[in-house]
Short mmCIF file of C-alpha atoms and ligand atoms in Angstrom, two decimals:
data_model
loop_
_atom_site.label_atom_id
_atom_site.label_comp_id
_atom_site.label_asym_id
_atom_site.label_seq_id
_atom_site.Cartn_x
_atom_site.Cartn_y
_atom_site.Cartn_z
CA UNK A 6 215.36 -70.23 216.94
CA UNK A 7 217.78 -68.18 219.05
CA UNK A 8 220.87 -70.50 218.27
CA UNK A 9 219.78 -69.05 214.38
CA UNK A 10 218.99 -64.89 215.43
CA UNK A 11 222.01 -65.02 217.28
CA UNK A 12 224.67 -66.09 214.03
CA UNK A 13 222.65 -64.01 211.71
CA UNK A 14 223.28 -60.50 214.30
CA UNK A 15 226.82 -61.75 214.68
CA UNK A 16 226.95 -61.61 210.54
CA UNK A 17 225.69 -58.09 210.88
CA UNK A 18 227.96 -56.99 213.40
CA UNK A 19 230.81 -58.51 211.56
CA UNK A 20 229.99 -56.08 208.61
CA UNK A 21 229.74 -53.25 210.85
CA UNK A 22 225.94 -52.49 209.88
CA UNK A 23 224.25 -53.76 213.74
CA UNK A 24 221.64 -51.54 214.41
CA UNK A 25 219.79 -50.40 217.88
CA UNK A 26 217.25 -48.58 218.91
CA UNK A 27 217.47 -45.16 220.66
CA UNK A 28 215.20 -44.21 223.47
CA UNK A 29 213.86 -40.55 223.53
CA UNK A 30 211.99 -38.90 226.70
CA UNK A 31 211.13 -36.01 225.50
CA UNK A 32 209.26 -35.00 221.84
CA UNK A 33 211.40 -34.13 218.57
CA UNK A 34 211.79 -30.75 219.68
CA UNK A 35 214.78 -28.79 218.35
CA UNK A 36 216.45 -29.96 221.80
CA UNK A 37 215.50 -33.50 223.11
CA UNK A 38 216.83 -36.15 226.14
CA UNK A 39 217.76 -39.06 224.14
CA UNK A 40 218.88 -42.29 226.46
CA UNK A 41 219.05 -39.79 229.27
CA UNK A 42 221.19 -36.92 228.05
CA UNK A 43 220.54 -33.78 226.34
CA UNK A 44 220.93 -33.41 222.71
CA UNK A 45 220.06 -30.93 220.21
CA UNK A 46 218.23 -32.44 217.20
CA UNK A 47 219.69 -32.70 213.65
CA UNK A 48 218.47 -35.32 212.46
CA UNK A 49 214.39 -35.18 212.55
CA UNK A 50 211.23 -35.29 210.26
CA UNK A 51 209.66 -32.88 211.80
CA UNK A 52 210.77 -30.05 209.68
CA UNK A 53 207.91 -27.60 210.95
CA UNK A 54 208.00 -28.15 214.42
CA UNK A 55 203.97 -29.48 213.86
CA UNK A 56 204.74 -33.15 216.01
CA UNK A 57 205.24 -31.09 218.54
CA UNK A 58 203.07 -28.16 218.32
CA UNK A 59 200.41 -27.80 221.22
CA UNK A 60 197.63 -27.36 218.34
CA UNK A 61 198.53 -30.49 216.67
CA UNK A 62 197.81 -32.02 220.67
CA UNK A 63 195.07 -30.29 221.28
CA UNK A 64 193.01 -31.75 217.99
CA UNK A 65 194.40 -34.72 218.82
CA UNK A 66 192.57 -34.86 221.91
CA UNK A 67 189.59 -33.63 220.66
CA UNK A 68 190.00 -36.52 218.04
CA UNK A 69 190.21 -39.17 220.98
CA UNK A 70 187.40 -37.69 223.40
CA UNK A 71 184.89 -37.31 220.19
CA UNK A 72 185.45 -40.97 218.17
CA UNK A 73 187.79 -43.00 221.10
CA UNK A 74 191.52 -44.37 220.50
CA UNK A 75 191.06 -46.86 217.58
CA UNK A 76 188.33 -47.40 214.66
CA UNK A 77 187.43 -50.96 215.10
CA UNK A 78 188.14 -52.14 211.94
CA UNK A 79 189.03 -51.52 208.17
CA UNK A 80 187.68 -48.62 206.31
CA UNK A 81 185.66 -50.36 204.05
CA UNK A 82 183.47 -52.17 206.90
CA UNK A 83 183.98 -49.74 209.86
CA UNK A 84 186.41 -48.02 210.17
CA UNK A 85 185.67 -44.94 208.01
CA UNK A 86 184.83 -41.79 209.53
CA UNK A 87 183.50 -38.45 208.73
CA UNK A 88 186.87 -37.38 209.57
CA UNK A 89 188.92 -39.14 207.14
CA UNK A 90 186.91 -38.23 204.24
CA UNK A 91 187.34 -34.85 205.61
CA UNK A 92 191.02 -35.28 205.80
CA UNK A 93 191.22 -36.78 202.38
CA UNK A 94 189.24 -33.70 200.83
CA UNK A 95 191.76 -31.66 202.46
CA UNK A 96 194.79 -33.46 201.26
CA UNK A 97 192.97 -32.96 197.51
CA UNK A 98 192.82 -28.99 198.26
CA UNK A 99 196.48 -28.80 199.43
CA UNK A 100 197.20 -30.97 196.33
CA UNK A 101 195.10 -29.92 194.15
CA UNK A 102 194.24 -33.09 192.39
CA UNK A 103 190.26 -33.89 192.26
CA UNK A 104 190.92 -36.58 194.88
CA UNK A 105 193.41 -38.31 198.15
CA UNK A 106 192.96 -42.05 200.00
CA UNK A 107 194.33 -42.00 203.18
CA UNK A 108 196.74 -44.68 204.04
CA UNK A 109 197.86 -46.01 207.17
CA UNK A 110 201.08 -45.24 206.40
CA UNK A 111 203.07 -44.24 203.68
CA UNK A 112 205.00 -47.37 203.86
CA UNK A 113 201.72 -49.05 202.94
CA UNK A 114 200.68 -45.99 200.74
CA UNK A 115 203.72 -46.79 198.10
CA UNK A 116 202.88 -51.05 198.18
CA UNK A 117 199.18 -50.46 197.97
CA UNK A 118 199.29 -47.96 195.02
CA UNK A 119 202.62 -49.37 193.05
CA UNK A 120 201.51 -53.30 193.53
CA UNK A 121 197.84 -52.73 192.69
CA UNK A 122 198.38 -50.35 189.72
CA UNK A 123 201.30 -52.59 188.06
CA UNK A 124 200.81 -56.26 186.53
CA UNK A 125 202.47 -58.96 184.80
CA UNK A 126 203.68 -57.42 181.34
CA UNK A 127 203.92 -53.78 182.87
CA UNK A 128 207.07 -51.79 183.12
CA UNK A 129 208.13 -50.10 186.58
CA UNK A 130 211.21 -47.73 185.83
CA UNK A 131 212.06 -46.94 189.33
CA UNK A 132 215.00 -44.43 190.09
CA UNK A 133 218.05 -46.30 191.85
CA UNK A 134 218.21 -43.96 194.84
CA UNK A 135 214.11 -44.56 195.54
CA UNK A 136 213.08 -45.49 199.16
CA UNK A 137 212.97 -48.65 200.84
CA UNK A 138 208.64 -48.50 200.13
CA UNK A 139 208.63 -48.15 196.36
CA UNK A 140 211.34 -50.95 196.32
CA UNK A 141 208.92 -53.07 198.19
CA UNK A 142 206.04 -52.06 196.67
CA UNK A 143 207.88 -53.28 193.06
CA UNK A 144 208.47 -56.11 194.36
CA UNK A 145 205.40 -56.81 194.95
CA UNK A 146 203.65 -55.85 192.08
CA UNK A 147 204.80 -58.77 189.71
CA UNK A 148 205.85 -56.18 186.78
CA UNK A 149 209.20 -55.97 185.37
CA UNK A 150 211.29 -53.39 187.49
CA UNK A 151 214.29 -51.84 185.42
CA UNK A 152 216.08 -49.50 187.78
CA UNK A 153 217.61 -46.22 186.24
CA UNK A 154 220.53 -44.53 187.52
CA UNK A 155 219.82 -41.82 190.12
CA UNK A 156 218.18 -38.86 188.67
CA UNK A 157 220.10 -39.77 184.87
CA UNK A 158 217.96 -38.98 182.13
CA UNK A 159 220.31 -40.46 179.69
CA UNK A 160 219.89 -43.55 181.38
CA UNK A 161 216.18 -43.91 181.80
CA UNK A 162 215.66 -42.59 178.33
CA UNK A 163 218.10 -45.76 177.08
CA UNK A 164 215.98 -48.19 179.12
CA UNK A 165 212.77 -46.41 178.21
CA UNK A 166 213.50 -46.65 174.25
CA UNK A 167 214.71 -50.27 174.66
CA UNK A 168 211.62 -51.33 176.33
CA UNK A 169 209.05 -53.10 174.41
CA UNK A 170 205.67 -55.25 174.73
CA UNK A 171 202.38 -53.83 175.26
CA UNK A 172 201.97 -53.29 179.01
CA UNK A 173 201.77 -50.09 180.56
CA UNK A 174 204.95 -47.82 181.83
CA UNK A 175 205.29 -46.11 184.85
CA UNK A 176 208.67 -43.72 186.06
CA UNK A 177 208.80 -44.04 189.70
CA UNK A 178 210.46 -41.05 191.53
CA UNK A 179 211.29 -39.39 194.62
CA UNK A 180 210.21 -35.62 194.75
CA UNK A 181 212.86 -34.97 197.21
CA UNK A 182 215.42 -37.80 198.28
CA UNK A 183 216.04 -39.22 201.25
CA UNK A 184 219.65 -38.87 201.66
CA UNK A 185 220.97 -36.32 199.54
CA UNK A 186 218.38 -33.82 199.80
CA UNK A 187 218.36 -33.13 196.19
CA UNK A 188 215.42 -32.87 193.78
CA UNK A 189 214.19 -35.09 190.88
CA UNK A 190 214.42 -33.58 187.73
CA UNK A 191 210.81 -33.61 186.99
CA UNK A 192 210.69 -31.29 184.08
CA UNK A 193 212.73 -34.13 182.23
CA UNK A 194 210.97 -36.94 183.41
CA UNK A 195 207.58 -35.57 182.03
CA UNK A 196 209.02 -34.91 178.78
CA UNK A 197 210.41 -38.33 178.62
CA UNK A 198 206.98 -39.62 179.91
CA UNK A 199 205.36 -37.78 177.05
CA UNK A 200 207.49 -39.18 174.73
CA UNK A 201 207.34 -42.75 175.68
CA UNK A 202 203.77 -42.93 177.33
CA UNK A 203 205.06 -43.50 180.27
CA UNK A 204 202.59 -42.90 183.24
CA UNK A 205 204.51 -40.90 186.30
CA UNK A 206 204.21 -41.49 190.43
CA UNK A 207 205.94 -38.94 192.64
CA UNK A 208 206.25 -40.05 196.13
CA UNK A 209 206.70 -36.56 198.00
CA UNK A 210 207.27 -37.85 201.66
CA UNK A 211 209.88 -34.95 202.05
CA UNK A 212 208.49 -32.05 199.65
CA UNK A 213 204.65 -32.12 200.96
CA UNK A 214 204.38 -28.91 203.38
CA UNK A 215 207.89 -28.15 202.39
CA UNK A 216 208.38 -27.67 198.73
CA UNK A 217 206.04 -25.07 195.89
CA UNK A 218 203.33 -22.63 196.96
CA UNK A 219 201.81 -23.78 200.36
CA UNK A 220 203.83 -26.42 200.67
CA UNK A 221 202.06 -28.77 197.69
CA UNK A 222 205.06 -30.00 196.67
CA UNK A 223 207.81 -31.13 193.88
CA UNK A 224 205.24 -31.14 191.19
CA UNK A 225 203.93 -27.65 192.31
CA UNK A 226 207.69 -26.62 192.89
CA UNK A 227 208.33 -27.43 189.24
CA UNK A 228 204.92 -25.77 187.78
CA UNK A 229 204.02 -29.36 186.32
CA UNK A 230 201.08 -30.46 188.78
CA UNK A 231 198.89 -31.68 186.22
CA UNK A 232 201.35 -34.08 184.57
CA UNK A 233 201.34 -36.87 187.44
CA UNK A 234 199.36 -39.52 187.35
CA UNK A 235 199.68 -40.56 191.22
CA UNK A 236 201.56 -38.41 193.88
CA UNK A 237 202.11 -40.40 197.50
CA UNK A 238 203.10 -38.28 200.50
CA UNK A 239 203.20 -39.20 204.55
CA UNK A 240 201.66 -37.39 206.98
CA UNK A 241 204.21 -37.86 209.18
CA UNK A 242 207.08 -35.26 208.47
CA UNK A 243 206.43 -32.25 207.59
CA UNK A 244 202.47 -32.62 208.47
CA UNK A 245 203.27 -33.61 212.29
CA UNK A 246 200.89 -36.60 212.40
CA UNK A 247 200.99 -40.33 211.41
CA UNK A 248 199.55 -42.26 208.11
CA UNK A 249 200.15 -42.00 204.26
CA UNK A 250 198.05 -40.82 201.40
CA UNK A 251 197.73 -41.37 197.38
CA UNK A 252 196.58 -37.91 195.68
CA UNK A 253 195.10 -38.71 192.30
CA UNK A 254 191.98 -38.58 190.38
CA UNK A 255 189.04 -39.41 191.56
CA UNK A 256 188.74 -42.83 189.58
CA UNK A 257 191.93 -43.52 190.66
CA UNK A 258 190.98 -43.19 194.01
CA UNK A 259 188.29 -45.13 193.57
CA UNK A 260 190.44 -48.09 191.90
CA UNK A 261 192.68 -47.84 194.52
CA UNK A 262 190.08 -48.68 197.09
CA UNK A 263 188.86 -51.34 194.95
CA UNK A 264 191.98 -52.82 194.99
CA UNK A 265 194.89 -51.87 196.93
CA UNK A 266 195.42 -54.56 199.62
CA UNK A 267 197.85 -52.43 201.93
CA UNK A 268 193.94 -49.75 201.93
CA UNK A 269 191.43 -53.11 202.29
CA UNK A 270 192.98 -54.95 205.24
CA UNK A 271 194.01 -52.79 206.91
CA UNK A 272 192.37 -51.01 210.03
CA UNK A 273 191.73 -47.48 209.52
CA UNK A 274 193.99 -44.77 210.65
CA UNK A 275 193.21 -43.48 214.24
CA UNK A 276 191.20 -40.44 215.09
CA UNK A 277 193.94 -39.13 217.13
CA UNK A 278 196.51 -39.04 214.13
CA UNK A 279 193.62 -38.08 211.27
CA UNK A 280 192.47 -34.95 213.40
CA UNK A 281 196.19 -34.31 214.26
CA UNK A 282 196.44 -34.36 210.27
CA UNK A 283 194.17 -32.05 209.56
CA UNK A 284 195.37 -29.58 211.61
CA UNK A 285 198.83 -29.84 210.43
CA UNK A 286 197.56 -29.51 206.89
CA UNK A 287 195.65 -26.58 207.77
CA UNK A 288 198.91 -25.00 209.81
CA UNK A 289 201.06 -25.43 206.90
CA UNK A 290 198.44 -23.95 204.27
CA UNK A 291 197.94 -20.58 206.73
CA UNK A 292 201.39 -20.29 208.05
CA UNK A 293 204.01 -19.88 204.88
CA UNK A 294 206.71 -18.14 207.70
CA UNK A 295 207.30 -21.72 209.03
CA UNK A 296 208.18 -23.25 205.70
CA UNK A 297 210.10 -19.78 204.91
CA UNK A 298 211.56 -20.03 207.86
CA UNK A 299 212.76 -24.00 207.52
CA UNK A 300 214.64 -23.37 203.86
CA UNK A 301 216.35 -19.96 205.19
CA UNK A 302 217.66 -22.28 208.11
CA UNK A 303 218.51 -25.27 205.04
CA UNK A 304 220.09 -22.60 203.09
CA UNK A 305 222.47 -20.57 205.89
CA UNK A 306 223.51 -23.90 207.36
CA UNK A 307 224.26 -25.61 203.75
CA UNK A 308 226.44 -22.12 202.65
CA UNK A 309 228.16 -21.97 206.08
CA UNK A 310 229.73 -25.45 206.02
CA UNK A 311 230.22 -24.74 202.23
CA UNK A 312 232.26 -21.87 202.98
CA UNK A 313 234.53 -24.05 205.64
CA UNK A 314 235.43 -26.09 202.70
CA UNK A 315 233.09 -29.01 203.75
CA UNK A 316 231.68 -30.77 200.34
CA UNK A 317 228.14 -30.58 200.90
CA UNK A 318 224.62 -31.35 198.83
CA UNK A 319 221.38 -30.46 199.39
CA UNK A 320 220.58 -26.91 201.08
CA UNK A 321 217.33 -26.47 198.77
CA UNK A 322 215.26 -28.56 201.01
CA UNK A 323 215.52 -29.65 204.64
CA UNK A 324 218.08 -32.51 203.98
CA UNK A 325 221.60 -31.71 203.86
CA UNK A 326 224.53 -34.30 203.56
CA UNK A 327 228.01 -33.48 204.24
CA UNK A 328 230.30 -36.00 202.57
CA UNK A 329 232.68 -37.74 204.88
CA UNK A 330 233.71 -40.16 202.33
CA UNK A 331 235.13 -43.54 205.14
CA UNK A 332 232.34 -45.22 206.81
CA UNK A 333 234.78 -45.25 210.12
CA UNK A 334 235.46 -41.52 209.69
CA UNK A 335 231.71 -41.16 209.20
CA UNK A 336 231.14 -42.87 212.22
CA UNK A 337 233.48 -41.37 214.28
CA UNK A 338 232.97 -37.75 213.10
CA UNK A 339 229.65 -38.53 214.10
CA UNK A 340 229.99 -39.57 217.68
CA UNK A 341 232.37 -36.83 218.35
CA UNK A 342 229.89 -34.82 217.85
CA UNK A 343 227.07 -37.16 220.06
CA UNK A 344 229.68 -36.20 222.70
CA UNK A 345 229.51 -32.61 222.11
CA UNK A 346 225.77 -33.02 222.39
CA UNK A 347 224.62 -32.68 219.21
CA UNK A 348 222.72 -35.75 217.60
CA UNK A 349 223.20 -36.18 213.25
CA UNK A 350 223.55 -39.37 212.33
CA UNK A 351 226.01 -41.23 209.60
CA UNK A 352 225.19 -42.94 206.40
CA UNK A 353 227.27 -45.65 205.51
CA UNK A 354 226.78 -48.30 202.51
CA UNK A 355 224.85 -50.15 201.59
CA UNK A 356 222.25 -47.15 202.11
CA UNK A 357 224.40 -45.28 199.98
CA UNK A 358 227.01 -45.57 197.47
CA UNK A 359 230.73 -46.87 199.20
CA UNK A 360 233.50 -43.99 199.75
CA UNK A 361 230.81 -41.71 199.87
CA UNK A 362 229.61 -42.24 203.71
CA UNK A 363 228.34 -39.11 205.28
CA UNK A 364 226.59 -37.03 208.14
CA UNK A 365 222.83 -36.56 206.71
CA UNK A 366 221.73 -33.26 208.74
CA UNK A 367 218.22 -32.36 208.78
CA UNK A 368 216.64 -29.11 209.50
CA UNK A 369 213.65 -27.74 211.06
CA UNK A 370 211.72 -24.59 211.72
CA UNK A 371 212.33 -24.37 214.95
CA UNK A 372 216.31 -24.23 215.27
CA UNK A 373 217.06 -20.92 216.50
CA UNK A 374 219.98 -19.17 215.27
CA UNK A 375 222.15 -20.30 218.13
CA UNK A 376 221.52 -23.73 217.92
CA UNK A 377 222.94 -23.59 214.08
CA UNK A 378 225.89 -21.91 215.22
CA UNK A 379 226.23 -24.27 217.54
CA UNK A 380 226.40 -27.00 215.11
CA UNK A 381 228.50 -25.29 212.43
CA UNK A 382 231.00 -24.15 214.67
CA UNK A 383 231.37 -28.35 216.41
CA UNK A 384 231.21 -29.54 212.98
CA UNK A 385 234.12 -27.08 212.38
CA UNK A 386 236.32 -27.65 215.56
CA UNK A 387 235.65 -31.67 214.72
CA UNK A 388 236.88 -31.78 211.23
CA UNK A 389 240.17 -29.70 212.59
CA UNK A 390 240.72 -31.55 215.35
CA UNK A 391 240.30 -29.16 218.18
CA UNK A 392 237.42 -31.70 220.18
C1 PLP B 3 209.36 -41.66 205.18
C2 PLP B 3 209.17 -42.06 203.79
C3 PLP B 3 208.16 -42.95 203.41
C4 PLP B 3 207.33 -43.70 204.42
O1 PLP B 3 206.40 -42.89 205.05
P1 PLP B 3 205.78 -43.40 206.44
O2 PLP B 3 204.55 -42.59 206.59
O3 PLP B 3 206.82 -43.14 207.47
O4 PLP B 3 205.51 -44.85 206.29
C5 PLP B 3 207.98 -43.21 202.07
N1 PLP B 3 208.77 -42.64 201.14
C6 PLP B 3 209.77 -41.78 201.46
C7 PLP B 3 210.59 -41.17 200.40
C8 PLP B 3 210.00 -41.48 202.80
O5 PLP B 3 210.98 -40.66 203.12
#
């Protein structure tokens, strides 16, 4: 088959889209080695510091050296410990929804709850900006998918009112996008909901620990946690572990175990990562100065490039995009600054919209002052020509 891989990568690197893997040596701290030389970070998950944090490791540990490395098999024969119903308790708390099932991913979280929950004769309006997993996990689920224009209400309440049949609805929505940073305009979507008896999934992969009080998230953020029917999150960004989780009721958990195939065969999440979890959860419910601390650091780096006359979204959570506009420029503004040591890498279509290519920056916690200097002023010298 290589004579076949070999003319589909060459099709790829035709278009300009060939992708490769990036070897780091060190964690994502704020400063990392990255294929041998010394970056710092823009560009990370990790937006409280938690992957790295030495409490995080410790539980970790403790995880490994009480249950071993792996759980032997799928939660529903044996791979279910005391742990992850622990875990999944605590994800309830931090959401406050009556129950959580924890995912190995939330990849798999998104496909297990969005193909298991939608059939034949349902309706899946899904916004067009949605990640790569709710795509999927529509694809999957045999129901009709109408996608809506990104965060226009106009549109999805044109495609809602021309729906028809007798299957249920469900609006599909990032809390927090991927790329631009920006927030879903919840508020509207529940009234249109309401109005059309639609059913509503939030997947919060970049709000949970980072957006409303203690970190619960876009509903939380918008006072309106009691109007979603299924919120999704990872516990791999702002949580500093690994594995995915549906927050719901406790029915829906319950059909969700019953029935999602990405939860039944799959093999339950490690103790390592679940205890690594909990900890993080627990971190981010006790220490509000980190989250504090990660939008002050969103906010002064999002107004500072705003005020060099850089077009800029986002700045409200940790995800800020500065529009380049050319996918060369984009790609070239963003080696420059690879050369100058700093590491923020550029979006280019088809992951977003053409002409409107950009440098997606992310923050964390743990950037000192300095180090955002440091980046504004590159980014600065860059766009003027100076390096
Ligand atoms: C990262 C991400 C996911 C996937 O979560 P994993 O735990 O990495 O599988 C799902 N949805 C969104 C919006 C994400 O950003």
């Amino acid at each position: 088959m290589d004579h076949w891989f070999h003319q589909e990568l060459q099709l790829i690197e035709e278009k300009g889209l060939k992708r490769k893997l990036r070897a780091f040596s060190t964690g994502n701290e704020s400063e990392v080695i990255m294929d041998g030389k010394k970056f710092l970070l823009f560009s990370s998950n990790n937006y409280l510091g938690l992957a790295t944090d030495i409490r995080l490791r410790k539980k970790a540990a403790e995880g490994i050296s009480k249950y071993g490395t792996g759980t032997g098999g799928s939660r529903l024969i044996t791979g279910n410990f005391v742990i992850h119903e622990q875990l999944e308790c605590e994800i309830a708390n931090l959401k406050e929804t009556e129950a959580a099932i924890v995912f190995s991913s939330g990849y798999l979280a998104n496909i297990g709850v969005i193909s298991s929950v939608m059939k034949k004769r349902d309706i899946i309006f899904s916004d067009a900006w949605n990640h790569a997993s709710i795509i999927d996990g529509c694809r999957l689920s045999q129901a009709n998918t109408i996608v809506y224009e990104h965060a226009d209400m106009v549109d999805l309440e044109r495609k809602l009112s021309q729906s028809s049949g007798d299957g249920k609805k469900l609006i599909v929505t990032d809390g927090v996008f991927s790329m631009d940073g920006d927030i879903a305009p919840l508020p509207e979507i529940v009234a249109l909901a309401k109005k059309y008896s639609a059913y509503i999934m939030v997947d919060d992969a970049h709000a949970t620990g980072v957006l409303g009080s203690d970190g619960r998230g876009t509903a939380d953020y918008f006072g309106l946690k009691d109007e979603i029917d299924f919120t999704v999150g990872t516990l791999s960004k702002a949580i500093g572990a690994e594995g995915g989780f549906v927050a719901t009721s406790s029915i829906g958990k319950n059909y969700l175990l019953n029935n999602a195939r990405s939860f039944i065969f799959q093999t339950g999440l490690s103790p390592s990562a679940i205890e690594a979890a909990r900890e993080g959860i627990s971190i981010i419910q006790n220490e509000p100065e980190r989250r504090d601390q990660l939008l002050k650091n969103a906010q002064y780096l999002h107004l500072e490039l705003e005020k060099s006359g850089f077009i800029v979204w986002g700045g409200d959570t940790p995800i800020i995009s500065l529009l380049i506009g050319d996918s060369h420029e984009a790609i070239q503004f963003s080696e420059k600054l690879m050369d100058e040591g700093i590491f923020i890498p550029a979006i280019r279509p088809p992951t977003v919209p053409k002409g409107s290519s950009r440098l997606r920056i992310t923050v964390m916690a743990t950037h000192t002052m300095e180090q955002l200097n440091t980046v504004i002023n590159k980014i600065k010298k860059i766009e003027i020509g100076v390096v």
